[in-house]
Tab-separated table of C-alpha atoms in Angstrom:
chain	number	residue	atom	x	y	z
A	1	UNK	CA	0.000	0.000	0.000
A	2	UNK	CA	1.248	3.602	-0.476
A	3	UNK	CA	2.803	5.917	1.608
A	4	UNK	CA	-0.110	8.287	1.482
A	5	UNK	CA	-2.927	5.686	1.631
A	6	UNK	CA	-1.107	3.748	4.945
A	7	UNK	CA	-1.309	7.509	6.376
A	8	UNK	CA	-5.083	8.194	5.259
A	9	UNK	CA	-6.229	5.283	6.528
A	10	UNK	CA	-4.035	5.332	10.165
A	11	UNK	CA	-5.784	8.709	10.301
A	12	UNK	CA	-9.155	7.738	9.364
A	13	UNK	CA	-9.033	4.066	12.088
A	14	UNK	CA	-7.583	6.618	14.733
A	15	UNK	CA	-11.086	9.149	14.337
A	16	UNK	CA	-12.927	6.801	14.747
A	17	UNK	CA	-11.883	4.788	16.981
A	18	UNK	CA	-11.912	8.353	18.948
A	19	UNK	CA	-15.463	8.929	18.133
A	20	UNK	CA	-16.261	5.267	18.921
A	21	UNK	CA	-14.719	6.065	22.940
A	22	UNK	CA	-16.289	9.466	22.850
A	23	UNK	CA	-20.387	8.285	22.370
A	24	UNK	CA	-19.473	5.109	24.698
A	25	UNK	CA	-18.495	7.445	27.620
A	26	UNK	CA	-21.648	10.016	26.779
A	27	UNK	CA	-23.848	7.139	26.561
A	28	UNK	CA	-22.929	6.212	29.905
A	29	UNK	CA	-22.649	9.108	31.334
A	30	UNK	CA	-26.424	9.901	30.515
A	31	UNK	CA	-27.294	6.402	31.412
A	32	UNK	CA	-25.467	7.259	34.659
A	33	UNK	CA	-27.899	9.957	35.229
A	34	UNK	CA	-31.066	8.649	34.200
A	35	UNK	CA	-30.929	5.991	36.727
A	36	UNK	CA	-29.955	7.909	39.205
A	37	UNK	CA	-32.800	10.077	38.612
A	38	UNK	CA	-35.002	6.894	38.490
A	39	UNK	CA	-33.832	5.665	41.443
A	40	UNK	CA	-34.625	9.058	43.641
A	41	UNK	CA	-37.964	9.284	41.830
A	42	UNK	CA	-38.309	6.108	43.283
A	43	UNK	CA	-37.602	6.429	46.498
A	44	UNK	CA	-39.313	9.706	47.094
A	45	UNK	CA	-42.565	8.405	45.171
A	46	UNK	CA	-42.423	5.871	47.234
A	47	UNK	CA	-41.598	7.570	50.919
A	48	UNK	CA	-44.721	10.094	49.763
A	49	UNK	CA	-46.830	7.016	49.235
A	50	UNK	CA	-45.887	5.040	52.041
A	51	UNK	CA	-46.309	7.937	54.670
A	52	UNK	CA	-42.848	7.272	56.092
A	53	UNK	CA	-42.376	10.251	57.952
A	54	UNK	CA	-44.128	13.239	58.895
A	55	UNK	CA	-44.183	15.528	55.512
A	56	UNK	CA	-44.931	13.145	52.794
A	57	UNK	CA	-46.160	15.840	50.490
A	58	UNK	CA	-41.855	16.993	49.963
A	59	UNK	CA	-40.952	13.492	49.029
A	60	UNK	CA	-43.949	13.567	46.532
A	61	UNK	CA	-43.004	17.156	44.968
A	62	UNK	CA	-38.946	15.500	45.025
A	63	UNK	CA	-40.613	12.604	42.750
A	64	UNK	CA	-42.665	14.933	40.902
A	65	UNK	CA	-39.403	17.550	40.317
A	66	UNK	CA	-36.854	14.632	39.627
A	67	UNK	CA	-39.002	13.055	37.100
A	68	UNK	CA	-39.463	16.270	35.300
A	69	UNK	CA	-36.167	16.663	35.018
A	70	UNK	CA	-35.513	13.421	33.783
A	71	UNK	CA	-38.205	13.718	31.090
A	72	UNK	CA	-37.411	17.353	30.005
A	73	UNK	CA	-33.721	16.579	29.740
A	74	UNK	CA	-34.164	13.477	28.035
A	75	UNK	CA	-31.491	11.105	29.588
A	76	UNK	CA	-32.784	8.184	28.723
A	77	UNK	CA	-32.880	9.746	24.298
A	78	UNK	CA	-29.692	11.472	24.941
A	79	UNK	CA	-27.911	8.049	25.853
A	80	UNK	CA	-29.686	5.632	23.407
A	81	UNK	CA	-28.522	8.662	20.747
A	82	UNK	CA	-25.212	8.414	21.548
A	83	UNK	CA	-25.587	4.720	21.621
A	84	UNK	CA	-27.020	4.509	18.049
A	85	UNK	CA	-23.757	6.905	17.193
A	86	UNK	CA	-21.038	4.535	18.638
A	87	UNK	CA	-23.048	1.691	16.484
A	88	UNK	CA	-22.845	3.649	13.455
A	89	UNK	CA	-18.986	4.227	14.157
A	90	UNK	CA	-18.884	0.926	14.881
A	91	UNK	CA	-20.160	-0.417	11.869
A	92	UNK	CA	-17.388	2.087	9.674
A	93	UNK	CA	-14.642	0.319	11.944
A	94	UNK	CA	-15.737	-2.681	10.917
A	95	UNK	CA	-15.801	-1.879	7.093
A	96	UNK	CA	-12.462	0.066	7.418
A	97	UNK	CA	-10.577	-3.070	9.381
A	98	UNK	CA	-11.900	-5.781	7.216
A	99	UNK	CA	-10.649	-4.876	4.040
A	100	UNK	CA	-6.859	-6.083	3.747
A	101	UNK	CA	-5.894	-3.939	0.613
A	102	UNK	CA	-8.057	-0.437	0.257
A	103	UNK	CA	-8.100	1.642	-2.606
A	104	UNK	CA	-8.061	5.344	-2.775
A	105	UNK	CA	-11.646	4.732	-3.642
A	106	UNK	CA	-12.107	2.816	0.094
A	107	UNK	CA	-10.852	5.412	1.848
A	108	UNK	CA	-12.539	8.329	0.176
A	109	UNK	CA	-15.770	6.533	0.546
A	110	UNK	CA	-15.002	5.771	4.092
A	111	UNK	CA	-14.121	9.332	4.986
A	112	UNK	CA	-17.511	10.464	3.370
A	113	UNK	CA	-19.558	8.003	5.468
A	114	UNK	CA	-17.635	9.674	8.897
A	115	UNK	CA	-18.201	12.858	7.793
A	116	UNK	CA	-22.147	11.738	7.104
A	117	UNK	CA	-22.349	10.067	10.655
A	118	UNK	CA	-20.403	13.161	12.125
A	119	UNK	CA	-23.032	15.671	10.571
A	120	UNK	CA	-25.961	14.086	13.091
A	121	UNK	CA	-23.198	14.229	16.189
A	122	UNK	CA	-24.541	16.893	18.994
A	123	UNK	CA	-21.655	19.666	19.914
A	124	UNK	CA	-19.156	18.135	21.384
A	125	UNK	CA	-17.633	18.218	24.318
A	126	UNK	CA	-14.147	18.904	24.203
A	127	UNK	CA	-12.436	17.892	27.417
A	128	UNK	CA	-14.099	14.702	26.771
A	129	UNK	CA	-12.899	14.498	23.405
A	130	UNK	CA	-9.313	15.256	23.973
A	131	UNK	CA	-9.401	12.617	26.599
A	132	UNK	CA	-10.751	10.122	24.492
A	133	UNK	CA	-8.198	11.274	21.865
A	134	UNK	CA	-5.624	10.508	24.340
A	135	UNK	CA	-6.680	7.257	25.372
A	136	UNK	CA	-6.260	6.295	21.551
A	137	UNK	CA	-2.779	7.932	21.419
A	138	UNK	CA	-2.312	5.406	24.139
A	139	UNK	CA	-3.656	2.559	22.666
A	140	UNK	CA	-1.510	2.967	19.744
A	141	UNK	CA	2.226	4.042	21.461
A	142	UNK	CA	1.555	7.560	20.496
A	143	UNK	CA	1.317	9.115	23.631
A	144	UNK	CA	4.061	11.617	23.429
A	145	UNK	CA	1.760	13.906	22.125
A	146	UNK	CA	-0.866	13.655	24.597
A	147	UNK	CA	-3.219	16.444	25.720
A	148	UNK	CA	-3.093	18.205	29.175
A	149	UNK	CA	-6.711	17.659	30.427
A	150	UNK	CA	-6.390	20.193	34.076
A	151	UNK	CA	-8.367	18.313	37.088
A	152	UNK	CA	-11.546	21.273	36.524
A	153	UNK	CA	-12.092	20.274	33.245
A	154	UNK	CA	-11.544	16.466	34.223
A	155	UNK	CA	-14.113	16.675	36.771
A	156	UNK	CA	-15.966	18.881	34.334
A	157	UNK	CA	-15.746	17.269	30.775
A	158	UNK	CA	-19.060	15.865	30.991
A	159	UNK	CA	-21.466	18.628	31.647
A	160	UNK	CA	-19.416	22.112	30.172
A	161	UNK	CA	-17.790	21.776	26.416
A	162	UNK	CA	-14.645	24.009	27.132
A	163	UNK	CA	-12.449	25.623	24.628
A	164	UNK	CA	-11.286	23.163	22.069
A	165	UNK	CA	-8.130	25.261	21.908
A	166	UNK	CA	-7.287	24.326	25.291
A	167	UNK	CA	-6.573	20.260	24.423
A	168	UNK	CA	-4.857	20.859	21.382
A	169	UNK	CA	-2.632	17.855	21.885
A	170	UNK	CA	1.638	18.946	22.632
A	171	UNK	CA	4.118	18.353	20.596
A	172	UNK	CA	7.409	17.028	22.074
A	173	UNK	CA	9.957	19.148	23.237
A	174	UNK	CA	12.208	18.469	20.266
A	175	UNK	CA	9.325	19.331	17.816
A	176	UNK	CA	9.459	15.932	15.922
């Protein structure tokens, strides 16, 4: 295979494998929540019901509020979304690592179908993405050029999307 295909398709595999990561963690993270959500809906509906203690009626407006929440926010969507997403990524890795010699034609089509699947992608989060970028960089012994993810937008990467210029992944010091 040629130089410049070898490089396209390294390029292409690493994306999305990146996007693969990136909808598994948002899936769960939203699945995370939902459930959560469920379970103090749960437990409030059912202290209101029960008459466990002495103000029933705040456990009952607790359900009412965290189920609300739930519903309006759309947990449960947001993670079978991101879900249907990894699939779809999924389903390119498959295509991409199954085929032992691909043409220019391979790749080009293969880069169009990311770009489709990329086009129904919600904004992204980018402290999420530049650690899933990093995990890949791991993955594959490239992790000298890792991004700096700061503990704020560690602990944060999930519910603020952050400057993307901010994970721009470093270079080493000897600029190779």
């Amino acid at each position: 295979m040629a130089a410049h295909l070898q490089k396209s398709l390294e390029g292409l595999d690493f994306a999305i494998e990146k996007s693969m990561r990136y909808h598994q963690r948002r899936r769960g993270h939203y699945d995370i929540l939902h459930k959560a959500l469920l379970f103090v809906t749960i437990v409030s509906g059912s202290a209101a019901f029960g008459k466990l203690l002495d103000s029933p009626e705040y456990f009952g407006a607790a359900a009412a509020v965290f189920a609300a929440i739930d519903l309006v926010w759309g947990l449960s969507h947001r993670a079978r979304d991101h879900e249907l997403l990894f699939r779809r990524f999924s389903d390119l890795a498959i295509a991409l690592r199954s085929k032992s010699t691909p043409t220019e034609d391979d790749i080009a089509d293969w880069t169009k179908r990311r770009i489709e699947i990329e086009s129904d992608e919600p904004p992204i989060f980018c402290a999420l993405e530049a650690d899933c970028d990093n995990e890949v960089r791991r993955a594959k012994d490239r992790a000298e050029t890792l991004a700096h993810i700061d503990l704020w937008s560690r602990v944060t990467m999930n519910w603020l999307k952050h400057s993307q210029r901010a994970f721009a992944p470093k270079t080493p010091a000897n600029g190779v």
